[in-house]
């Protein structure tokens, strides 16, 4: 049985890890290099590194910070932020990333996922989707959760997977940073619609939230979180031991 992955997320702004609530009210946390090394050494299965203002600022990701981070981790690293062309995929992969996450760039250029998958393989292409409820519908948001595209989320995700995305990170803006649990309704809708790994993001506040996630949605492949790991509220190893107790397949 495939093990469930636990993935800390490094949201980086101006070269520092930050954390907010509902994609707003950002506060400084730590150095991405130091934090990434800590997680690599302490049981994380993978890491996600987002330059969260690269798209909204219209610039490229911080290359040197990324290179230094990649040099200090020995687990798979997914990187996103400001990815708008296959050249950006090449640059980020050459800096040490294992997978490249794209959101706004795919919305602006729907051919990007197909082009990147053809060049680098679907295993390198991650579609990261920021989703929020609007009048009872799941809408895709772009530019770091600032812009409602009006695109229906589940249909968009299905299209991206069809075009070659090998993994989906589903970020619920509604539950982001609230720490009251993952957005199970949204996750079920997506997990039941695609046959690639889906990573749940947004809302984890306790170990029990991960247990509920994997029991309620066995199809969900991984849980991603930020602040509960950054601020020591949950230890990754404690979480994994609890998962083992609950007979949830996990790598210890």
JSON list of C-alpha atoms in Angstrom, two decimals:
[
{"chain": "A", "resi": 1, "resn": "UNK", "atom": "CA", "xyz": [0.00, 0.00, 0.00]},
{"chain": "A", "resi": 2, "resn": "UNK", "atom": "CA", "xyz": [1.26, 3.47, -0.89]},
{"chain": "A", "resi": 3, "resn": "UNK", "atom": "CA", "xyz": [2.24, 5.49, 2.18]},
{"chain": "A", "resi": 4, "resn": "UNK", "atom": "CA", "xyz": [0.59, 8.82, 2.92]},
{"chain": "A", "resi": 5, "resn": "UNK", "atom": "CA", "xyz": [2.99, 11.76, 2.73]},
{"chain": "A", "resi": 6, "resn": "UNK", "atom": "CA", "xyz": [3.41, 14.59, 5.22]},
{"chain": "A", "resi": 7, "resn": "UNK", "atom": "CA", "xyz": [4.62, 17.76, 3.54]},
{"chain": "A", "resi": 8, "resn": "UNK", "atom": "CA", "xyz": [5.64, 21.03, 5.21]},
{"chain": "A", "resi": 9, "resn": "UNK", "atom": "CA", "xyz": [5.13, 24.12, 3.07]},
{"chain": "A", "resi": 10, "resn": "UNK", "atom": "CA", "xyz": [7.55, 27.04, 2.96]},
{"chain": "A", "resi": 11, "resn": "UNK", "atom": "CA", "xyz": [5.74, 30.19, 1.80]},
{"chain": "A", "resi": 12, "resn": "UNK", "atom": "CA", "xyz": [8.60, 32.56, 0.95]},
{"chain": "A", "resi": 13, "resn": "UNK", "atom": "CA", "xyz": [8.40, 36.34, 0.57]},
{"chain": "A", "resi": 14, "resn": "UNK", "atom": "CA", "xyz": [11.50, 38.52, 0.18]},
{"chain": "A", "resi": 15, "resn": "UNK", "atom": "CA", "xyz": [13.70, 35.54, 1.00]},
{"chain": "A", "resi": 16, "resn": "UNK", "atom": "CA", "xyz": [11.95, 34.71, 4.31]},
{"chain": "A", "resi": 17, "resn": "UNK", "atom": "CA", "xyz": [9.33, 32.12, 5.26]},
{"chain": "A", "resi": 18, "resn": "UNK", "atom": "CA", "xyz": [6.03, 33.78, 6.15]},
{"chain": "A", "resi": 19, "resn": "UNK", "atom": "CA", "xyz": [2.58, 32.59, 7.21]},
{"chain": "A", "resi": 20, "resn": "UNK", "atom": "CA", "xyz": [-0.85, 34.16, 7.03]},
{"chain": "A", "resi": 21, "resn": "UNK", "atom": "CA", "xyz": [-4.58, 33.48, 7.35]},
{"chain": "A", "resi": 22, "resn": "UNK", "atom": "CA", "xyz": [-6.84, 33.13, 4.30]},
{"chain": "A", "resi": 23, "resn": "UNK", "atom": "CA", "xyz": [-3.80, 34.15, 2.18]},
{"chain": "A", "resi": 24, "resn": "UNK", "atom": "CA", "xyz": [-3.54, 37.50, 4.07]},
{"chain": "A", "resi": 25, "resn": "UNK", "atom": "CA", "xyz": [-1.94, 39.04, 7.19]},
{"chain": "A", "resi": 26, "resn": "UNK", "atom": "CA", "xyz": [1.51, 37.59, 6.63]},
{"chain": "A", "resi": 27, "resn": "UNK", "atom": "CA", "xyz": [3.99, 37.32, 9.50]},
{"chain": "A", "resi": 28, "resn": "UNK", "atom": "CA", "xyz": [7.70, 36.44, 9.40]},
{"chain": "A", "resi": 29, "resn": "UNK", "atom": "CA", "xyz": [8.66, 32.93, 10.50]},
{"chain": "A", "resi": 30, "resn": "UNK", "atom": "CA", "xyz": [12.22, 31.91, 9.63]},
{"chain": "A", "resi": 31, "resn": "UNK", "atom": "CA", "xyz": [14.94, 31.40, 7.05]},
{"chain": "A", "resi": 32, "resn": "UNK", "atom": "CA", "xyz": [13.79, 28.96, 4.33]},
{"chain": "A", "resi": 33, "resn": "UNK", "atom": "CA", "xyz": [17.22, 27.32, 4.26]},
{"chain": "A", "resi": 34, "resn": "UNK", "atom": "CA", "xyz": [17.27, 26.61, 8.01]},
{"chain": "A", "resi": 35, "resn": "UNK", "atom": "CA", "xyz": [13.65, 25.49, 8.10]},
{"chain": "A", "resi": 36, "resn": "UNK", "atom": "CA", "xyz": [14.01, 23.23, 5.07]},
{"chain": "A", "resi": 37, "resn": "UNK", "atom": "CA", "xyz": [17.05, 21.52, 6.57]},
{"chain": "A", "resi": 38, "resn": "UNK", "atom": "CA", "xyz": [15.18, 21.00, 9.86]},
{"chain": "A", "resi": 39, "resn": "UNK", "atom": "CA", "xyz": [12.27, 19.32, 8.10]},
{"chain": "A", "resi": 40, "resn": "UNK", "atom": "CA", "xyz": [14.54, 17.23, 5.90]},
{"chain": "A", "resi": 41, "resn": "UNK", "atom": "CA", "xyz": [16.28, 15.95, 9.04]},
{"chain": "A", "resi": 42, "resn": "UNK", "atom": "CA", "xyz": [13.11, 15.39, 11.05]},
{"chain": "A", "resi": 43, "resn": "UNK", "atom": "CA", "xyz": [10.80, 13.13, 9.12]},
{"chain": "A", "resi": 44, "resn": "UNK", "atom": "CA", "xyz": [9.16, 15.19, 6.36]},
{"chain": "A", "resi": 45, "resn": "UNK", "atom": "CA", "xyz": [8.45, 13.13, 3.24]},
{"chain": "A", "resi": 46, "resn": "UNK", "atom": "CA", "xyz": [8.72, 16.08, 0.86]},
{"chain": "A", "resi": 47, "resn": "UNK", "atom": "CA", "xyz": [8.90, 19.87, 0.91]},
{"chain": "A", "resi": 48, "resn": "UNK", "atom": "CA", "xyz": [6.99, 22.51, -1.00]},
{"chain": "A", "resi": 49, "resn": "UNK", "atom": "CA", "xyz": [8.66, 25.90, -1.57]},
{"chain": "A", "resi": 50, "resn": "UNK", "atom": "CA", "xyz": [6.42, 28.72, -2.84]},
{"chain": "A", "resi": 51, "resn": "UNK", "atom": "CA", "xyz": [7.68, 32.20, -3.70]},
{"chain": "A", "resi": 52, "resn": "UNK", "atom": "CA", "xyz": [4.22, 33.55, -2.91]},
{"chain": "A", "resi": 53, "resn": "UNK", "atom": "CA", "xyz": [4.52, 37.01, -4.44]},
{"chain": "A", "resi": 54, "resn": "UNK", "atom": "CA", "xyz": [6.47, 36.15, -7.59]},
{"chain": "A", "resi": 55, "resn": "UNK", "atom": "CA", "xyz": [3.33, 35.95, -9.77]},
{"chain": "A", "resi": 56, "resn": "UNK", "atom": "CA", "xyz": [1.60, 39.00, -8.30]},
{"chain": "A", "resi": 57, "resn": "UNK", "atom": "CA", "xyz": [4.85, 41.01, -8.51]},
{"chain": "A", "resi": 58, "resn": "UNK", "atom": "CA", "xyz": [5.42, 39.87, -12.09]},
{"chain": "A", "resi": 59, "resn": "UNK", "atom": "CA", "xyz": [8.95, 38.58, -11.42]},
{"chain": "A", "resi": 60, "resn": "UNK", "atom": "CA", "xyz": [10.91, 35.34, -11.32]},
{"chain": "A", "resi": 61, "resn": "UNK", "atom": "CA", "xyz": [11.52, 33.19, -8.26]},
{"chain": "A", "resi": 62, "resn": "UNK", "atom": "CA", "xyz": [14.47, 33.92, -5.93]},
{"chain": "A", "resi": 63, "resn": "UNK", "atom": "CA", "xyz": [17.12, 31.71, -7.51]},
{"chain": "A", "resi": 64, "resn": "UNK", "atom": "CA", "xyz": [19.87, 31.90, -4.89]},
{"chain": "A", "resi": 65, "resn": "UNK", "atom": "CA", "xyz": [17.55, 31.17, -1.97]},
{"chain": "A", "resi": 66, "resn": "UNK", "atom": "CA", "xyz": [16.20, 28.21, -3.90]},
{"chain": "A", "resi": 67, "resn": "UNK", "atom": "CA", "xyz": [19.67, 26.87, -4.73]},
{"chain": "A", "resi": 68, "resn": "UNK", "atom": "CA", "xyz": [20.77, 27.07, -1.09]},
{"chain": "A", "resi": 69, "resn": "UNK", "atom": "CA", "xyz": [17.56, 25.42, 0.10]},
{"chain": "A", "resi": 70, "resn": "UNK", "atom": "CA", "xyz": [17.92, 22.56, -2.39]},
{"chain": "A", "resi": 71, "resn": "UNK", "atom": "CA", "xyz": [21.53, 21.99, -1.29]},
{"chain": "A", "resi": 72, "resn": "UNK", "atom": "CA", "xyz": [20.38, 21.40, 2.27]},
{"chain": "A", "resi": 73, "resn": "UNK", "atom": "CA", "xyz": [17.54, 18.93, 1.77]},
{"chain": "A", "resi": 74, "resn": "UNK", "atom": "CA", "xyz": [17.60, 15.25, 0.89]},
{"chain": "A", "resi": 75, "resn": "UNK", "atom": "CA", "xyz": [13.89, 14.72, 0.21]},
{"chain": "A", "resi": 76, "resn": "UNK", "atom": "CA", "xyz": [11.85, 15.66, -2.88]},
{"chain": "A", "resi": 77, "resn": "UNK", "atom": "CA", "xyz": [11.42, 19.41, -3.31]},
{"chain": "A", "resi": 78, "resn": "UNK", "atom": "CA", "xyz": [8.52, 20.99, -5.19]},
{"chain": "A", "resi": 79, "resn": "UNK", "atom": "CA", "xyz": [8.96, 24.63, -6.15]},
{"chain": "A", "resi": 80, "resn": "UNK", "atom": "CA", "xyz": [6.47, 27.22, -7.42]},
{"chain": "A", "resi": 81, "resn": "UNK", "atom": "CA", "xyz": [5.99, 30.94, -7.88]},
{"chain": "A", "resi": 82, "resn": "UNK", "atom": "CA", "xyz": [6.22, 33.00, -11.05]},
{"chain": "A", "resi": 83, "resn": "UNK", "atom": "CA", "xyz": [6.29, 29.93, -13.32]},
{"chain": "A", "resi": 84, "resn": "UNK", "atom": "CA", "xyz": [5.01, 31.10, -16.69]},
{"chain": "A", "resi": 85, "resn": "UNK", "atom": "CA", "xyz": [7.05, 29.26, -19.34]},
{"chain": "A", "resi": 86, "resn": "UNK", "atom": "CA", "xyz": [8.98, 26.06, -19.98]},
{"chain": "A", "resi": 87, "resn": "UNK", "atom": "CA", "xyz": [12.13, 28.13, -19.51]},
{"chain": "A", "resi": 88, "resn": "UNK", "atom": "CA", "xyz": [11.01, 28.72, -15.91]},
{"chain": "A", "resi": 89, "resn": "UNK", "atom": "CA", "xyz": [10.64, 24.95, -15.47]},
{"chain": "A", "resi": 90, "resn": "UNK", "atom": "CA", "xyz": [14.18, 24.48, -16.76]},
{"chain": "A", "resi": 91, "resn": "UNK", "atom": "CA", "xyz": [15.58, 27.17, -14.47]},
{"chain": "A", "resi": 92, "resn": "UNK", "atom": "CA", "xyz": [13.89, 25.86, -11.35]},
{"chain": "A", "resi": 93, "resn": "UNK", "atom": "CA", "xyz": [14.79, 22.24, -12.04]},
{"chain": "A", "resi": 94, "resn": "UNK", "atom": "CA", "xyz": [18.40, 23.26, -12.66]},
{"chain": "A", "resi": 95, "resn": "UNK", "atom": "CA", "xyz": [18.42, 24.94, -9.23]},
{"chain": "A", "resi": 96, "resn": "UNK", "atom": "CA", "xyz": [17.71, 21.60, -7.56]},
{"chain": "A", "resi": 97, "resn": "UNK", "atom": "CA", "xyz": [13.92, 21.23, -7.58]},
{"chain": "A", "resi": 98, "resn": "UNK", "atom": "CA", "xyz": [12.47, 17.77, -8.24]},
{"chain": "A", "resi": 99, "resn": "UNK", "atom": "CA", "xyz": [9.03, 19.02, -9.28]},
{"chain": "A", "resi": 100, "resn": "UNK", "atom": "CA", "xyz": [7.68, 22.36, -10.47]},
{"chain": "A", "resi": 101, "resn": "UNK", "atom": "CA", "xyz": [4.37, 23.76, -9.31]},
{"chain": "A", "resi": 102, "resn": "UNK", "atom": "CA", "xyz": [2.38, 26.05, -11.57]},
{"chain": "A", "resi": 103, "resn": "UNK", "atom": "CA", "xyz": [-0.82, 28.00, -10.91]},
{"chain": "A", "resi": 104, "resn": "UNK", "atom": "CA", "xyz": [-1.25, 31.46, -12.45]},
{"chain": "A", "resi": 105, "resn": "UNK", "atom": "CA", "xyz": [1.08, 30.59, -15.32]},
{"chain": "A", "resi": 106, "resn": "UNK", "atom": "CA", "xyz": [-1.17, 27.73, -16.43]},
{"chain": "A", "resi": 107, "resn": "UNK", "atom": "CA", "xyz": [-4.24, 29.97, -16.26]},
{"chain": "A", "resi": 108, "resn": "UNK", "atom": "CA", "xyz": [-2.52, 32.58, -18.42]},
{"chain": "A", "resi": 109, "resn": "UNK", "atom": "CA", "xyz": [-1.13, 29.96, -20.82]},
{"chain": "A", "resi": 110, "resn": "UNK", "atom": "CA", "xyz": [-3.23, 26.75, -20.80]},
{"chain": "A", "resi": 111, "resn": "UNK", "atom": "CA", "xyz": [-0.72, 25.04, -23.12]},
{"chain": "A", "resi": 112, "resn": "UNK", "atom": "CA", "xyz": [2.05, 25.31, -20.53]},
{"chain": "A", "resi": 113, "resn": "UNK", "atom": "CA", "xyz": [1.22, 22.08, -18.70]},
{"chain": "A", "resi": 114, "resn": "UNK", "atom": "CA", "xyz": [1.16, 20.05, -21.91]},
{"chain": "A", "resi": 115, "resn": "UNK", "atom": "CA", "xyz": [4.43, 21.60, -23.09]},
{"chain": "A", "resi": 116, "resn": "UNK", "atom": "CA", "xyz": [6.19, 21.04, -19.75]},
{"chain": "A", "resi": 117, "resn": "UNK", "atom": "CA", "xyz": [4.94, 17.46, -19.40]},
{"chain": "A", "resi": 118, "resn": "UNK", "atom": "CA", "xyz": [6.18, 16.67, -22.91]},
{"chain": "A", "resi": 119, "resn": "UNK", "atom": "CA", "xyz": [9.65, 18.04, -22.12]},
{"chain": "A", "resi": 120, "resn": "UNK", "atom": "CA", "xyz": [10.16, 16.92, -18.52]},
{"chain": "A", "resi": 121, "resn": "UNK", "atom": "CA", "xyz": [7.55, 14.22, -17.87]},
{"chain": "A", "resi": 122, "resn": "UNK", "atom": "CA", "xyz": [4.29, 14.39, -15.94]},
{"chain": "A", "resi": 123, "resn": "UNK", "atom": "CA", "xyz": [6.08, 13.45, -12.71]},
{"chain": "A", "resi": 124, "resn": "UNK", "atom": "CA", "xyz": [7.73, 16.89, -12.74]},
{"chain": "A", "resi": 125, "resn": "UNK", "atom": "CA", "xyz": [4.54, 18.89, -13.34]},
{"chain": "A", "resi": 126, "resn": "UNK", "atom": "CA", "xyz": [2.37, 19.85, -10.36]},
{"chain": "A", "resi": 127, "resn": "UNK", "atom": "CA", "xyz": [-0.79, 21.90, -10.76]},
{"chain": "A", "resi": 128, "resn": "UNK", "atom": "CA", "xyz": [-1.31, 23.98, -7.64]},
{"chain": "A", "resi": 129, "resn": "UNK", "atom": "CA", "xyz": [-4.84, 25.35, -7.46]},
{"chain": "A", "resi": 130, "resn": "UNK", "atom": "CA", "xyz": [-6.02, 28.08, -5.07]},
{"chain": "A", "resi": 131, "resn": "UNK", "atom": "CA", "xyz": [-9.77, 27.56, -4.64]},
{"chain": "A", "resi": 132, "resn": "UNK", "atom": "CA", "xyz": [-12.45, 29.54, -2.83]},
{"chain": "A", "resi": 133, "resn": "UNK", "atom": "CA", "xyz": [-16.22, 29.23, -2.67]},
{"chain": "A", "resi": 134, "resn": "UNK", "atom": "CA", "xyz": [-18.04, 31.93, -4.61]},
{"chain": "A", "resi": 135, "resn": "UNK", "atom": "CA", "xyz": [-21.85, 31.82, -4.54]},
{"chain": "A", "resi": 136, "resn": "UNK", "atom": "CA", "xyz": [-21.77, 28.12, -3.73]},
{"chain": "A", "resi": 137, "resn": "UNK", "atom": "CA", "xyz": [-19.28, 27.21, -6.48]},
{"chain": "A", "resi": 138, "resn": "UNK", "atom": "CA", "xyz": [-15.59, 26.34, -6.28]},
{"chain": "A", "resi": 139, "resn": "UNK", "atom": "CA", "xyz": [-13.69, 29.07, -8.15]},
{"chain": "A", "resi": 140, "resn": "UNK", "atom": "CA", "xyz": [-10.02, 29.08, -9.17]},
{"chain": "A", "resi": 141, "resn": "UNK", "atom": "CA", "xyz": [-8.09, 32.12, -7.94]},
{"chain": "A", "resi": 142, "resn": "UNK", "atom": "CA", "xyz": [-4.84, 33.39, -9.42]},
{"chain": "A", "resi": 143, "resn": "UNK", "atom": "CA", "xyz": [-1.99, 35.70, -8.38]},
{"chain": "A", "resi": 144, "resn": "UNK", "atom": "CA", "xyz": [-1.58, 34.32, -4.87]},
{"chain": "A", "resi": 145, "resn": "UNK", "atom": "CA", "xyz": [-5.31, 34.14, -4.16]},
{"chain": "A", "resi": 146, "resn": "UNK", "atom": "CA", "xyz": [-5.94, 37.75, -5.14]},
{"chain": "A", "resi": 147, "resn": "UNK", "atom": "CA", "xyz": [-7.90, 37.34, -8.38]},
{"chain": "A", "resi": 148, "resn": "UNK", "atom": "CA", "xyz": [-11.12, 35.39, -8.94]},
{"chain": "A", "resi": 149, "resn": "UNK", "atom": "CA", "xyz": [-10.77, 33.90, -12.42]},
{"chain": "A", "resi": 150, "resn": "UNK", "atom": "CA", "xyz": [-14.37, 32.70, -12.52]},
{"chain": "A", "resi": 151, "resn": "UNK", "atom": "CA", "xyz": [-13.09, 29.27, -13.61]},
{"chain": "A", "resi": 152, "resn": "UNK", "atom": "CA", "xyz": [-14.89, 26.29, -12.03]},
{"chain": "A", "resi": 153, "resn": "UNK", "atom": "CA", "xyz": [-12.21, 24.44, -10.07]},
{"chain": "A", "resi": 154, "resn": "UNK", "atom": "CA", "xyz": [-12.97, 20.74, -10.52]},
{"chain": "A", "resi": 155, "resn": "UNK", "atom": "CA", "xyz": [-13.32, 21.05, -14.29]},
{"chain": "A", "resi": 156, "resn": "UNK", "atom": "CA", "xyz": [-10.10, 23.04, -14.47]},
{"chain": "A", "resi": 157, "resn": "UNK", "atom": "CA", "xyz": [-8.19, 20.46, -12.45]},
{"chain": "A", "resi": 158, "resn": "UNK", "atom": "CA", "xyz": [-9.49, 17.64, -14.66]},
{"chain": "A", "resi": 159, "resn": "UNK", "atom": "CA", "xyz": [-8.32, 19.54, -17.73]},
{"chain": "A", "resi": 160, "resn": "UNK", "atom": "CA", "xyz": [-4.84, 20.10, -16.24]},
{"chain": "A", "resi": 161, "resn": "UNK", "atom": "CA", "xyz": [-4.48, 16.40, -15.41]},
{"chain": "A", "resi": 162, "resn": "UNK", "atom": "CA", "xyz": [-5.62, 15.48, -18.91]},
{"chain": "A", "resi": 163, "resn": "UNK", "atom": "CA", "xyz": [-2.96, 17.84, -20.29]},
{"chain": "A", "resi": 164, "resn": "UNK", "atom": "CA", "xyz": [-0.21, 16.13, -18.30]},
{"chain": "A", "resi": 165, "resn": "UNK", "atom": "CA", "xyz": [-0.10, 17.35, -14.70]},
{"chain": "A", "resi": 166, "resn": "UNK", "atom": "CA", "xyz": [1.09, 14.43, -12.60]},
{"chain": "A", "resi": 167, "resn": "UNK", "atom": "CA", "xyz": [0.04, 15.78, -9.20]},
{"chain": "A", "resi": 168, "resn": "UNK", "atom": "CA", "xyz": [-2.48, 18.23, -7.74]},
{"chain": "A", "resi": 169, "resn": "UNK", "atom": "CA", "xyz": [-2.01, 20.51, -4.74]},
{"chain": "A", "resi": 170, "resn": "UNK", "atom": "CA", "xyz": [-5.45, 21.71, -3.68]},
{"chain": "A", "resi": 171, "resn": "UNK", "atom": "CA", "xyz": [-5.20, 24.90, -1.61]},
{"chain": "A", "resi": 172, "resn": "UNK", "atom": "CA", "xyz": [-8.47, 25.86, 0.08]},
{"chain": "A", "resi": 173, "resn": "UNK", "atom": "CA", "xyz": [-8.45, 29.62, 0.62]},
{"chain": "A", "resi": 174, "resn": "UNK", "atom": "CA", "xyz": [-11.52, 29.24, 2.84]},
{"chain": "A", "resi": 175, "resn": "UNK", "atom": "CA", "xyz": [-9.66, 27.10, 5.39]},
{"chain": "A", "resi": 176, "resn": "UNK", "atom": "CA", "xyz": [-6.10, 28.43, 4.94]},
{"chain": "A", "resi": 177, "resn": "UNK", "atom": "CA", "xyz": [-4.50, 29.22, 8.29]},
{"chain": "A", "resi": 178, "resn": "UNK", "atom": "CA", "xyz": [-7.80, 28.82, 10.16]},
{"chain": "A", "resi": 179, "resn": "UNK", "atom": "CA", "xyz": [-6.64, 25.56, 11.83]},
{"chain": "A", "resi": 180, "resn": "UNK", "atom": "CA", "xyz": [-10.11, 23.97, 11.99]},
{"chain": "A", "resi": 181, "resn": "UNK", "atom": "CA", "xyz": [-9.41, 21.08, 9.65]},
{"chain": "A", "resi": 182, "resn": "UNK", "atom": "CA", "xyz": [-8.93, 20.40, 5.96]},
{"chain": "A", "resi": 183, "resn": "UNK", "atom": "CA", "xyz": [-11.65, 21.29, 3.46]},
{"chain": "A", "resi": 184, "resn": "UNK", "atom": "CA", "xyz": [-13.08, 17.78, 3.14]},
{"chain": "A", "resi": 185, "resn": "UNK", "atom": "CA", "xyz": [-15.95, 18.72, 0.83]},
{"chain": "A", "resi": 186, "resn": "UNK", "atom": "CA", "xyz": [-13.61, 20.35, -1.66]},
{"chain": "A", "resi": 187, "resn": "UNK", "atom": "CA", "xyz": [-11.06, 17.54, -1.42]},
{"chain": "A", "resi": 188, "resn": "UNK", "atom": "CA", "xyz": [-13.64, 14.81, -2.00]},
{"chain": "A", "resi": 189, "resn": "UNK", "atom": "CA", "xyz": [-14.87, 16.56, -5.12]},
{"chain": "A", "resi": 190, "resn": "UNK", "atom": "CA", "xyz": [-11.35, 16.68, -6.56]},
{"chain": "A", "resi": 191, "resn": "UNK", "atom": "CA", "xyz": [-10.14, 13.24, -5.42]},
{"chain": "A", "resi": 192, "resn": "UNK", "atom": "CA", "xyz": [-13.20, 11.64, -7.00]},
{"chain": "A", "resi": 193, "resn": "UNK", "atom": "CA", "xyz": [-12.52, 13.40, -10.31]},
{"chain": "A", "resi": 194, "resn": "UNK", "atom": "CA", "xyz": [-8.85, 12.62, -11.04]},
{"chain": "A", "resi": 195, "resn": "UNK", "atom": "CA", "xyz": [-6.53, 9.62, -10.93]},
{"chain": "A", "resi": 196, "resn": "UNK", "atom": "CA", "xyz": [-3.29, 11.36, -9.97]},
{"chain": "A", "resi": 197, "resn": "UNK", "atom": "CA", "xyz": [-2.02, 12.10, -6.44]},
{"chain": "A", "resi": 198, "resn": "UNK", "atom": "CA", "xyz": [-3.88, 14.88, -4.63]},
{"chain": "A", "resi": 199, "resn": "UNK", "atom": "CA", "xyz": [-2.24, 16.84, -1.81]},
{"chain": "A", "resi": 200, "resn": "UNK", "atom": "CA", "xyz": [-4.55, 18.50, 0.72]},
{"chain": "A", "resi": 201, "resn": "UNK", "atom": "CA", "xyz": [-3.55, 22.03, 1.71]},
{"chain": "A", "resi": 202, "resn": "UNK", "atom": "CA", "xyz": [-5.20, 24.55, 4.00]},
{"chain": "A", "resi": 203, "resn": "UNK", "atom": "CA", "xyz": [-6.71, 24.15, 7.44]},
{"chain": "A", "resi": 204, "resn": "UNK", "atom": "CA", "xyz": [-4.59, 21.72, 9.46]},
{"chain": "A", "resi": 205, "resn": "UNK", "atom": "CA", "xyz": [-4.62, 22.66, 13.11]},
{"chain": "A", "resi": 206, "resn": "UNK", "atom": "CA", "xyz": [-3.86, 19.39, 14.91]},
{"chain": "A", "resi": 207, "resn": "UNK", "atom": "CA", "xyz": [-2.77, 15.80, 14.49]},
{"chain": "A", "resi": 208, "resn": "UNK", "atom": "CA", "xyz": [-6.41, 14.75, 14.48]},
{"chain": "A", "resi": 209, "resn": "UNK", "atom": "CA", "xyz": [-7.07, 16.86, 11.40]},
{"chain": "A", "resi": 210, "resn": "UNK", "atom": "CA", "xyz": [-4.66, 14.65, 9.43]},
{"chain": "A", "resi": 211, "resn": "UNK", "atom": "CA", "xyz": [-6.19, 11.49, 10.88]},
{"chain": "A", "resi": 212, "resn": "UNK", "atom": "CA", "xyz": [-9.65, 12.68, 9.83]},
{"chain": "A", "resi": 213, "resn": "UNK", "atom": "CA", "xyz": [-8.36, 13.59, 6.37]},
{"chain": "A", "resi": 214, "resn": "UNK", "atom": "CA", "xyz": [-6.90, 10.16, 5.62]},
{"chain": "A", "resi": 215, "resn": "UNK", "atom": "CA", "xyz": [-9.81, 8.24, 7.17]},
{"chain": "A", "resi": 216, "resn": "UNK", "atom": "CA", "xyz": [-12.49, 10.32, 5.45]},
{"chain": "A", "resi": 217, "resn": "UNK", "atom": "CA", "xyz": [-10.72, 10.51, 2.07]},
{"chain": "A", "resi": 218, "resn": "UNK", "atom": "CA", "xyz": [-8.56, 7.40, 1.55]},
{"chain": "A", "resi": 219, "resn": "UNK", "atom": "CA", "xyz": [-7.85, 8.58, -2.02]},
{"chain": "A", "resi": 220, "resn": "UNK", "atom": "CA", "xyz": [-6.01, 11.66, -0.73]},
{"chain": "A", "resi": 221, "resn": "UNK", "atom": "CA", "xyz": [-2.28, 11.03, -1.02]},
{"chain": "A", "resi": 222, "resn": "UNK", "atom": "CA", "xyz": [-0.76, 13.65, 1.26]},
{"chain": "A", "resi": 223, "resn": "UNK", "atom": "CA", "xyz": [-1.38, 16.38, 3.79]},
{"chain": "A", "resi": 224, "resn": "UNK", "atom": "CA", "xyz": [0.43, 19.69, 3.55]},
{"chain": "A", "resi": 225, "resn": "UNK", "atom": "CA", "xyz": [0.70, 22.26, 6.34]},
{"chain": "A", "resi": 226, "resn": "UNK", "atom": "CA", "xyz": [2.77, 25.25, 7.37]},
{"chain": "A", "resi": 227, "resn": "UNK", "atom": "CA", "xyz": [2.21, 27.07, 10.63]},
{"chain": "A", "resi": 228, "resn": "UNK", "atom": "CA", "xyz": [1.52, 24.06, 12.86]},
{"chain": "A", "resi": 229, "resn": "UNK", "atom": "CA", "xyz": [4.92, 22.68, 11.87]},
{"chain": "A", "resi": 230, "resn": "UNK", "atom": "CA", "xyz": [6.74, 26.04, 11.76]},
{"chain": "A", "resi": 231, "resn": "UNK", "atom": "CA", "xyz": [5.67, 27.01, 15.29]},
{"chain": "A", "resi": 232, "resn": "UNK", "atom": "CA", "xyz": [6.16, 23.56, 16.84]},
{"chain": "A", "resi": 233, "resn": "UNK", "atom": "CA", "xyz": [2.47, 22.95, 17.48]},
{"chain": "A", "resi": 234, "resn": "UNK", "atom": "CA", "xyz": [2.75, 19.53, 15.82]},
{"chain": "A", "resi": 235, "resn": "UNK", "atom": "CA", "xyz": [5.85, 17.36, 15.50]},
{"chain": "A", "resi": 236, "resn": "UNK", "atom": "CA", "xyz": [6.05, 15.46, 12.23]},
{"chain": "A", "resi": 237, "resn": "UNK", "atom": "CA", "xyz": [7.24, 12.32, 14.00]},
{"chain": "A", "resi": 238, "resn": "UNK", "atom": "CA", "xyz": [4.46, 12.53, 16.59]},
{"chain": "A", "resi": 239, "resn": "UNK", "atom": "CA", "xyz": [1.99, 12.87, 13.74]},
{"chain": "A", "resi": 240, "resn": "UNK", "atom": "CA", "xyz": [3.42, 9.87, 11.92]},
{"chain": "A", "resi": 241, "resn": "UNK", "atom": "CA", "xyz": [3.38, 7.70, 15.02]},
{"chain": "A", "resi": 242, "resn": "UNK", "atom": "CA", "xyz": [-0.29, 8.57, 15.53]},
{"chain": "A", "resi": 243, "resn": "UNK", "atom": "CA", "xyz": [-0.99, 7.72, 11.91]},
{"chain": "A", "resi": 244, "resn": "UNK", "atom": "CA", "xyz": [0.65, 4.33, 12.41]},
{"chain": "A", "resi": 245, "resn": "UNK", "atom": "CA", "xyz": [-1.57, 3.73, 15.47]},
{"chain": "A", "resi": 246, "resn": "UNK", "atom": "CA", "xyz": [-4.57, 4.48, 13.24]},
{"chain": "A", "resi": 247, "resn": "UNK", "atom": "CA", "xyz": [-3.35, 1.99, 10.61]},
{"chain": "A", "resi": 248, "resn": "UNK", "atom": "CA", "xyz": [-2.73, 4.74, 8.10]},
{"chain": "A", "resi": 249, "resn": "UNK", "atom": "CA", "xyz": [0.26, 3.72, 5.92]},
{"chain": "A", "resi": 250, "resn": "UNK", "atom": "CA", "xyz": [3.15, 6.03, 6.67]},
{"chain": "A", "resi": 251, "resn": "UNK", "atom": "CA", "xyz": [6.95, 6.15, 6.33]},
{"chain": "A", "resi": 252, "resn": "UNK", "atom": "CA", "xyz": [8.68, 6.29, 9.72]}
]
